[in-house]
XYZ file of C-alpha atoms in Angstrom:
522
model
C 83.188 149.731 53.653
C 81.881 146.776 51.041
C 80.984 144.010 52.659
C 82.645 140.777 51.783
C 80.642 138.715 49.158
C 78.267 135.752 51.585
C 79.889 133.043 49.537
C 77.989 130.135 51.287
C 75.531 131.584 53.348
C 73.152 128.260 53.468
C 71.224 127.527 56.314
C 73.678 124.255 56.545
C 76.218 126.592 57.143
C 74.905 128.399 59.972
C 73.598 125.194 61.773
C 76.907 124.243 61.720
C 78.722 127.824 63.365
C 75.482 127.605 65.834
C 76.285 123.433 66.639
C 79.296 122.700 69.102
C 80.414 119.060 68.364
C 82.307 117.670 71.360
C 83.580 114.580 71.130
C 84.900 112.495 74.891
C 85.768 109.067 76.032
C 82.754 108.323 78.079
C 79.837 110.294 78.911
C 76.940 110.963 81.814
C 75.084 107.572 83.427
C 72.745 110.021 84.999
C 71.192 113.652 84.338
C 70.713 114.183 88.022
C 73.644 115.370 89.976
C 71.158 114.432 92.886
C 71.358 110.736 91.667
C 72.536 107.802 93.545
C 76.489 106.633 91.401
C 75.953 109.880 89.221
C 79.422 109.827 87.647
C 81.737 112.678 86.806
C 80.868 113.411 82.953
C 77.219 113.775 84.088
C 78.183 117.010 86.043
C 78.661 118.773 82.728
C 74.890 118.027 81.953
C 73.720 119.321 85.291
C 76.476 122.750 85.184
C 74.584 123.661 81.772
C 70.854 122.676 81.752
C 70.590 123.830 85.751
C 70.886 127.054 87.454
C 72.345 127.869 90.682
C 71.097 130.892 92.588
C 74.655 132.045 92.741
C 78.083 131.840 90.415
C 81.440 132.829 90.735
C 82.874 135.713 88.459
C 85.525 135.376 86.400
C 89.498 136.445 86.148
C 92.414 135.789 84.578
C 94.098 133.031 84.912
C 97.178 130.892 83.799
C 98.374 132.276 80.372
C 95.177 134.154 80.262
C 92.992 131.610 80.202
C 89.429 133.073 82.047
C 89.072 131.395 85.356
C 86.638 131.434 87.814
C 87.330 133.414 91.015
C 87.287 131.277 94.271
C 86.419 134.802 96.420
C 83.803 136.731 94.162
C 80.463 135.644 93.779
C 77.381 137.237 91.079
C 73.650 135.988 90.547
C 72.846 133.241 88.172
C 68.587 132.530 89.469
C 69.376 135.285 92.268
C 69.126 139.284 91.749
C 70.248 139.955 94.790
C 72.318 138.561 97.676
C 72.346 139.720 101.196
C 74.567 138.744 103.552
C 73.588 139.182 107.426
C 75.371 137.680 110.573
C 73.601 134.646 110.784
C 71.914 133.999 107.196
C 72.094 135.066 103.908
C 68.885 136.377 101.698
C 68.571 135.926 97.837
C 65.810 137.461 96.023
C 65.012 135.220 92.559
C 64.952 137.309 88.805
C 61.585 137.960 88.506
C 61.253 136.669 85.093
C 63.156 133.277 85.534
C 61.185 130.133 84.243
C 61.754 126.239 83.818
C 62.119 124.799 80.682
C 58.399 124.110 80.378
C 57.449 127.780 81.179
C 56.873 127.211 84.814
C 58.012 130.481 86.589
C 60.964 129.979 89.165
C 59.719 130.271 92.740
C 61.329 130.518 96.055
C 58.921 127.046 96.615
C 60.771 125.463 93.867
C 64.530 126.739 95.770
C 63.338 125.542 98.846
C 62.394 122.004 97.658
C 65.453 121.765 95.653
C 67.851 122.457 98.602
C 65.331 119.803 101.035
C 66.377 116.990 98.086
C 70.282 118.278 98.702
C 70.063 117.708 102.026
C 67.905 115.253 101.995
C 68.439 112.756 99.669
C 71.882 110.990 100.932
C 74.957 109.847 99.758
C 77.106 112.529 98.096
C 74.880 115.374 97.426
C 74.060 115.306 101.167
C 77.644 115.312 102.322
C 78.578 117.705 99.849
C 75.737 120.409 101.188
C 77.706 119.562 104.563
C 80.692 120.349 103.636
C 79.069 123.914 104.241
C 77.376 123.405 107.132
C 74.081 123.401 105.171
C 72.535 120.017 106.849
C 69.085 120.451 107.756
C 65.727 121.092 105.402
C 64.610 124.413 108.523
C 67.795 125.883 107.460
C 66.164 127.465 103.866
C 63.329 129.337 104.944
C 60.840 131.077 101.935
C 60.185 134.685 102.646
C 57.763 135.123 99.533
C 57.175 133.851 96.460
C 60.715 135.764 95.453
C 62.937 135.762 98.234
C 64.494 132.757 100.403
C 66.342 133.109 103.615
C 69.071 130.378 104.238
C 70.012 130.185 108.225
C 73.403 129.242 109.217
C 74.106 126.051 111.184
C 77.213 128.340 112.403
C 79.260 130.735 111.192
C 81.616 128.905 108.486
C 83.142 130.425 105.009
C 82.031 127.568 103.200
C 78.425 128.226 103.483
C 78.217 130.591 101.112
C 80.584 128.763 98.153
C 79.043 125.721 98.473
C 75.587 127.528 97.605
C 77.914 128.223 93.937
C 79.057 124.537 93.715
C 76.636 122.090 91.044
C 75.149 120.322 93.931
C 72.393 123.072 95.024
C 70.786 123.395 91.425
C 67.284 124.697 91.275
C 65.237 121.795 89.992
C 61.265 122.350 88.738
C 59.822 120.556 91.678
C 56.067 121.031 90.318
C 57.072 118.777 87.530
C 59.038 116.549 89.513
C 56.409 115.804 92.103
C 54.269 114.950 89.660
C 57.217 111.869 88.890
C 57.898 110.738 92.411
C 56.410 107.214 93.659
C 56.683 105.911 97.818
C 60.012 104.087 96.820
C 61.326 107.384 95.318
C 60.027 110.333 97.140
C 62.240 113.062 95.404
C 61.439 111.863 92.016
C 64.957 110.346 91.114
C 64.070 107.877 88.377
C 62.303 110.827 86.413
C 65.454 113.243 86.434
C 67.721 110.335 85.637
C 66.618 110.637 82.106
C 65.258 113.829 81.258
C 66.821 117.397 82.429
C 63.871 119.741 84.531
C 66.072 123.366 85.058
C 65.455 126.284 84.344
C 69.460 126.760 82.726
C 70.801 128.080 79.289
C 70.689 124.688 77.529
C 68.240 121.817 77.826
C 68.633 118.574 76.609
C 66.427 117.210 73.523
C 67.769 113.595 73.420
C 70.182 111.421 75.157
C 71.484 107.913 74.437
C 73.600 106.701 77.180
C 77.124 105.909 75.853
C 76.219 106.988 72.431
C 75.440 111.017 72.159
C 73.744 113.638 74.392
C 72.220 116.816 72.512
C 71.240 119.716 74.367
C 69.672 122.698 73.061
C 69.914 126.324 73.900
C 67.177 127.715 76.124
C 65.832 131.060 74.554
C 64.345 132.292 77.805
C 67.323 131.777 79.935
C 67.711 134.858 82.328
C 70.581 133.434 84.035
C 73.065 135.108 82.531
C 74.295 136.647 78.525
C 72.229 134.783 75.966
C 75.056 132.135 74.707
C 76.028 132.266 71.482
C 75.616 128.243 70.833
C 72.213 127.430 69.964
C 72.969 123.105 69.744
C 75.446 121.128 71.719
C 76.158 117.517 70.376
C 78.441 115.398 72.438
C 79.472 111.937 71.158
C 80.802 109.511 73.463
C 83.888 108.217 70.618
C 86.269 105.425 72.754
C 88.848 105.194 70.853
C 91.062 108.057 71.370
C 92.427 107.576 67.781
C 89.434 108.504 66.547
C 88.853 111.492 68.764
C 92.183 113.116 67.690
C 91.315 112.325 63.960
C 87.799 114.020 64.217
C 89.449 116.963 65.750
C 92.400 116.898 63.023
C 90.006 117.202 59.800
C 87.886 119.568 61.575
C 84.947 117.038 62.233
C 84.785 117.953 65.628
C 84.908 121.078 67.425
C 86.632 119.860 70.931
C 87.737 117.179 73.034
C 89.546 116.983 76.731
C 90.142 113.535 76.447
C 92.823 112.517 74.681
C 96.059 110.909 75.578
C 98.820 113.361 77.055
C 101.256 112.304 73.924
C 98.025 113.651 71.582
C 98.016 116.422 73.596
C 101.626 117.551 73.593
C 101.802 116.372 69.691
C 98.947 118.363 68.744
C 100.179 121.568 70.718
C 103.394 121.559 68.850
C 102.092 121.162 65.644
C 99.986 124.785 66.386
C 97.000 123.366 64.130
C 94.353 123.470 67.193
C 94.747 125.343 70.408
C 95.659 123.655 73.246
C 94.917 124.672 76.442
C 96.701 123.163 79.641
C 96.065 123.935 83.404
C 97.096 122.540 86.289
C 93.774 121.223 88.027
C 92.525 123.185 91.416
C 92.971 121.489 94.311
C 93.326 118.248 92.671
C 95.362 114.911 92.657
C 95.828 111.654 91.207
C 96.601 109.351 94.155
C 97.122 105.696 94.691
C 94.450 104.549 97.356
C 94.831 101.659 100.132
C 92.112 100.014 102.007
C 93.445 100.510 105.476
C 90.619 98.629 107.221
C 91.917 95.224 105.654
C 95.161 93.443 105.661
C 97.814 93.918 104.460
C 96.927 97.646 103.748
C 96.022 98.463 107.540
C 99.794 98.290 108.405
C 101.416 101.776 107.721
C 105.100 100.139 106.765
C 103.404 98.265 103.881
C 101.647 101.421 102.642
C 105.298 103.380 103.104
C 106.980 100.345 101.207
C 104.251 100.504 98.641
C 105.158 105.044 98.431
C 108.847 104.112 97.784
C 108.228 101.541 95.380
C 106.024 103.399 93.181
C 107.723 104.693 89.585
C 106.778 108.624 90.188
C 108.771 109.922 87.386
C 108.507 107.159 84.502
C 104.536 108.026 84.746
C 104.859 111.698 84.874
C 107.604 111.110 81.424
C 105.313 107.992 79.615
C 101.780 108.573 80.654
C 101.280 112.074 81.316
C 104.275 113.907 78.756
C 105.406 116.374 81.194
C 101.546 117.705 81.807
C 101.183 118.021 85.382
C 102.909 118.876 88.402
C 105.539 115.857 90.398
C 103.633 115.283 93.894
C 106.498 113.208 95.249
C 110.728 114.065 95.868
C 109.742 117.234 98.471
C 113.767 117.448 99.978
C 114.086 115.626 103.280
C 114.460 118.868 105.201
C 112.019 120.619 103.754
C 109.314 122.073 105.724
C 105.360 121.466 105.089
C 103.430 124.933 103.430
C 100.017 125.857 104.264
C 98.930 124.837 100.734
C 97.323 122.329 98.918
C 98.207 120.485 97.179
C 102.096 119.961 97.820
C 104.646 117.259 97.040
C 105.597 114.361 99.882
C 109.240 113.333 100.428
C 108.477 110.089 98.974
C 110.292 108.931 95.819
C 111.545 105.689 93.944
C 113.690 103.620 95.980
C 113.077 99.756 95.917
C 115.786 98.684 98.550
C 113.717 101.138 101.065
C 110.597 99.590 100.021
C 111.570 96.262 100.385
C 113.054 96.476 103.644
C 109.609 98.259 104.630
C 107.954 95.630 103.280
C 110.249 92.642 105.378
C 109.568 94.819 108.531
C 105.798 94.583 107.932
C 106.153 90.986 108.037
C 105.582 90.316 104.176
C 109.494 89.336 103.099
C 108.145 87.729 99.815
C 105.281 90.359 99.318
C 101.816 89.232 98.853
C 99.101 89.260 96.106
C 96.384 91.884 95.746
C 94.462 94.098 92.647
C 94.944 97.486 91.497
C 91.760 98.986 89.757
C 90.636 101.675 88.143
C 88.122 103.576 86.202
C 87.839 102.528 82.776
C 86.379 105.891 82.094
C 89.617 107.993 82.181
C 91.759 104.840 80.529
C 94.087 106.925 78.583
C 95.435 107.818 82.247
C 94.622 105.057 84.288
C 95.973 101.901 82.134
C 99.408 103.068 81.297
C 99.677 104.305 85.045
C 98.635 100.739 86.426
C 100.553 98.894 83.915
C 103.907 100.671 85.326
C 102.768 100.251 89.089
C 102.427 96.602 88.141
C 105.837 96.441 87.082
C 107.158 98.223 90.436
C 105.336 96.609 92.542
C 106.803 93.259 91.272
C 109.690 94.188 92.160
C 109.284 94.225 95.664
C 107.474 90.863 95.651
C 103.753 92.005 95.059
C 102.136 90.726 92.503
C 99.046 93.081 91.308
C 96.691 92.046 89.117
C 94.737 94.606 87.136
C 91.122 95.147 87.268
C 89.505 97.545 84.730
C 86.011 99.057 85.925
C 83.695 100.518 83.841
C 82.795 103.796 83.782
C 79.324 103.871 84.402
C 80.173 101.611 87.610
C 83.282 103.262 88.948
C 81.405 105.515 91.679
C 79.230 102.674 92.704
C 82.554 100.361 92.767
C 84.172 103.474 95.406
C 81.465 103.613 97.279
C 81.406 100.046 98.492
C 85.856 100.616 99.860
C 86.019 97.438 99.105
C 88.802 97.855 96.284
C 92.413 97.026 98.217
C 94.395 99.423 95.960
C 93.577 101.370 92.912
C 94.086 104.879 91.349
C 91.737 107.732 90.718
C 91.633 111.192 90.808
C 89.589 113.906 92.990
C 89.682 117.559 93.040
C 88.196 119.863 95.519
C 85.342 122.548 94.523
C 86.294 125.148 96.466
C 89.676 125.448 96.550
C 90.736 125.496 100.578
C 93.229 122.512 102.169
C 90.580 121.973 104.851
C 88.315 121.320 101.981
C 89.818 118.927 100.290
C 90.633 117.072 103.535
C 86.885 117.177 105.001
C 86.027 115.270 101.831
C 89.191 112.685 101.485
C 90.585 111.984 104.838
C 87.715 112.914 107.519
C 86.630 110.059 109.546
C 82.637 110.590 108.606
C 84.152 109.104 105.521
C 82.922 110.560 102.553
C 82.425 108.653 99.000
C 85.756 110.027 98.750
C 87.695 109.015 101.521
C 87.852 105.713 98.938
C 90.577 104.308 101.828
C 87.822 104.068 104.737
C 90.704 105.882 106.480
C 90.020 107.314 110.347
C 91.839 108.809 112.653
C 90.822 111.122 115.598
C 93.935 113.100 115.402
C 92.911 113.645 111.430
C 89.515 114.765 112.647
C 90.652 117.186 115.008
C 93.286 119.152 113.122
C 90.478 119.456 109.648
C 87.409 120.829 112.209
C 90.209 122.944 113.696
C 91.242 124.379 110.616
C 87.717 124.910 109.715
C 86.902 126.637 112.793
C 89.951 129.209 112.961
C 89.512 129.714 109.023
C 86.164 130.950 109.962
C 87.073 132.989 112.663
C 90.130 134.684 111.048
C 92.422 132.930 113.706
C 95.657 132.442 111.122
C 98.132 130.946 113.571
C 95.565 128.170 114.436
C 94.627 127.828 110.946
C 98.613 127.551 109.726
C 99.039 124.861 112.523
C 96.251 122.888 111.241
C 96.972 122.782 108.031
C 100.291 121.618 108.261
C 99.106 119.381 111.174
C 96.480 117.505 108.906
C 99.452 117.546 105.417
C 102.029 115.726 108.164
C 99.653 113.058 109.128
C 98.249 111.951 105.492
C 102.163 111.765 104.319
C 103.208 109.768 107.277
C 100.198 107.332 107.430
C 99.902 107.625 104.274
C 96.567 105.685 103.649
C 96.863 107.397 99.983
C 99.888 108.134 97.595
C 100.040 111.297 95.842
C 101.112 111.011 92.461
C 100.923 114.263 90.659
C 98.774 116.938 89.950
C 97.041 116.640 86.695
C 96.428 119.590 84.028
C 93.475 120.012 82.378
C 93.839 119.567 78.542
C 91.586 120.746 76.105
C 92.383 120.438 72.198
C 89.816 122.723 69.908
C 89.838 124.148 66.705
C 90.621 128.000 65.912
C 87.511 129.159 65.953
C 86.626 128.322 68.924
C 86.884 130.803 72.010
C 85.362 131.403 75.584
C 86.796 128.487 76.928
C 86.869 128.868 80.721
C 88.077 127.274 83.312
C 86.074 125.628 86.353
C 86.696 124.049 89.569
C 84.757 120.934 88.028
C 87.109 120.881 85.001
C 83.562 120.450 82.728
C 82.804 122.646 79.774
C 80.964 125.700 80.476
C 78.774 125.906 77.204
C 77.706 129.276 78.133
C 80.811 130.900 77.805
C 81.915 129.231 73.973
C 81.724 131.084 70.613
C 81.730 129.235 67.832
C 83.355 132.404 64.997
């Protein structure tokens, strides 16, 4: 065989097959997923310059697409995982170091899972989502081996140790950082990455570019094939799309749903579209304030909303109606699953009159400026509804950067947003969005004992194996959040990524970020 002439093998021209150029609306306000308001983009940072001591593998998923497996787990900073009634035992690679050289310790795991626990706000109530609470619950055996201890037996202990939260951070370097105000060192890994993961990041401009090298000592997992990310923050989604159409860039997943569905039929990039894990796009109510703590104005406001002009104008088809379920209908053990709301303004109206606001009221509807290709159009046509039955909305665009700070306060009367659940259980998703020790997420301040009891049930009997229980809970907990309805689902959204043909690996992840790891650049 003759091998074809190199007709321009330049060094230019390798740089550029060994550089991924992504190109999104808005980018990370923090490298730390530890940090206080760390927003979504900067999860992508934290999934690629930080290992986990466990992953999940892979399988096949929707059209073929690779996607991770909720129920099979392999090592990432771990060789070895053993599972015992009341703890599980990981012993570390022996030759895993930090960016700076530093070898990997159990010291460094411990300290790392302390700050989870430790530190507050989400982090902390995401390590509790699997029962992992308390600093005495990781335990270093050696140098190599850690021992985490159960609170009690639960099947999210074990998953959550696979989730981004509980990276392994270089806690030598990061001690060396920390002041009295900031005793875990905050301020320093808000602007510079300290992992010991495949890619590292070199520079980072915030709301301008991140670039992120690969890490030649990664042990973690098959040396990737990209050497150089570069990921430009570009707002205007015009200009994404025309990057990506002369081959400027290499990817986006940000881009308007028409883009999307335009540039799939034209066949010059691949598109790939998948419905989102566990996730929704919701409408959210304050329900500790008037006039959103009566349950008839949050049912007029479900009837009044236009479910199927924003599924048609904003979204193009790509995602999945949460609204319409037929009145007789019963409620699945699944998540998520449409309500029997739907458009009918005479219904909400009268709801409204009942409530004891006949000429409607005046309010906001925000949202995160972040995901505006989404959010604007959607707001615009609730606007419109809502006029209809008397309430007059007024529209309040929130920057990126400050939309988690902006949710954590529940101070916002109504506004839209989206959250998906890492590991993809109901009782999950409920623990996070509609449990009275009211999560970042549970954006509606929403609590209800009956709520409480059905999600801890469910998470009890799914740990025990009881199914009836766990069946009854489920659709216990799905009956009450549709008939108090403190938030509105709207749809289930895909995840749409546009890149060019010579790109491949792409796989999908319950945080919907790019996995760098996986891309090849041909």
């Amino acid at each position: 065989m003759v091998p074809a002439p190199a007709i321009w093998s330049t060094a230019k021209a390798d740089a550029r097959s060994e550089t991924l150029l992504i190109v999104s609306e808005s980018g990370p306000n923090n490298l730390d997923i530890h940090g206080v308001g760390t927003n979504f983009p900067a999860y992508e940072v934290s999934w690629n310059c930080y290992d986990r001591l466990i992953s999940h593998e892979m399988k096949s998923g929707p059209g073929g697409v690779p996607y991770y497996d909720r129920d099979k787990f392999k090592g990432e900073l771990a060789d070895d995982m053993k599972i015992d009634d009341m703890s599980v035992t990981f012993k570390l690679k022996k030759n895993a170091k930090f960016h700076d050289g530093a070898p990997v310790t159990s010291k460094d795991v411990k300290w790392s899972l302390d700050r989870a626990v430790s530190v507050g706000g989400f982090p902390t109530f995401q390590m509790s989502a699997g029962s992992l609470t308390k600093p005495e619950q990781f335990v270093i055996v050696d140098d190599n081996t850690l021992r985490v201890d159960f609170a009690k037996k639960d099947r999210l202990t074990v998953p959550d140790l696979a989730v981004i939260v509980p990276c392994i951070i270089n806690s030598e370097l990061v001690k060396k950082n920390v002041t009295e105000k900031d005793p875990w060192g905050l301020e320093y890994t808000k602007q510079q990455t300290a992992g010991s993961g495949a890619y590292k990041v070199t520079k980072w401009t915030a709301g301008t570019e991140v670039i992120m090298e690969r890490n030649d000592e990664w042990v973690g997992g098959p040396m990737p094939k990209v050497k150089r990310v570069i990921w430009r923050m570009v707002p205007q989604a015009g200009n994404r799309r025309a990057l990506l159409e002369r081959g400027d860039a290499d990817m986006s997943y940000e881009l308007p749903y028409k883009d999307f569905a335009e540039l799939k039929a034209s066949g010059k990039l691949d598109v790939v579209s998948l419905p989102v894990s566990n996730g929704i796009q919701y409408i959210g109510m304050n329900v500790t304030k008037p006039p959103f703590d009566n349950p008839k104005v949050r049912q007029a406001v479900a009837y009044a909303i236009p479910y199927q002009k924003i599924i048609d104008a904003v979204l193009f088809g790509l995602a999945n109606p949460m609204f319409g379920a037929p009145a007789n209908k019963t409620t699945d053990v699944a998540w998520p699953q449409p309500t029997k709301y739907f458009t009918d303004i005479a219904k909400a109206k009268a709801l409204l009159t009942e409530a004891g606001y006949p000429d409607g009221f005046e309010t906001t509807i925000s949202f995160d400026l972040g995901f505006a290709v989404v959010n604007e159009p959607l707001c615009v046509l609730v606007q419109e509804s809502l006029a209809q039955i008397g309430i007059k909305a007024t529209i309040n665009k929130i920057p990126g950067a400050n939309w988690r700070t902006e949710l954590n306060k529940k101070e916002m009367p109504l506004y839209t947003n989206g959250f998906s659940g890492w590991l993809d259980y109901p009782e999950y998703f409920f623990y996070w969005c509609y449990h009275g020790n009211n999560s970042v997420f549970n954006t509606m301040s929403y609590k209800s004992p009956e709520m409480d009891r059905l999600i801890d049930g469910a998470r009890t009997a799914a740990t025990t194996g009881a199914t009836k229980d766990y069946d009854a809970d489920v659709r216990g907990f799905v009956d009450l959040a549709f008939a108090d309805v403190p938030r509105i689902p709207l749809f289930q959204p895909f995840i749409n990524v546009a890149m060019q043909k010579n790109i491949s690996g792409y796989q999908y992840w319950f945080h919907r970020r790019l996995d760098y790891r996986a891309l090849v650049k041909a």
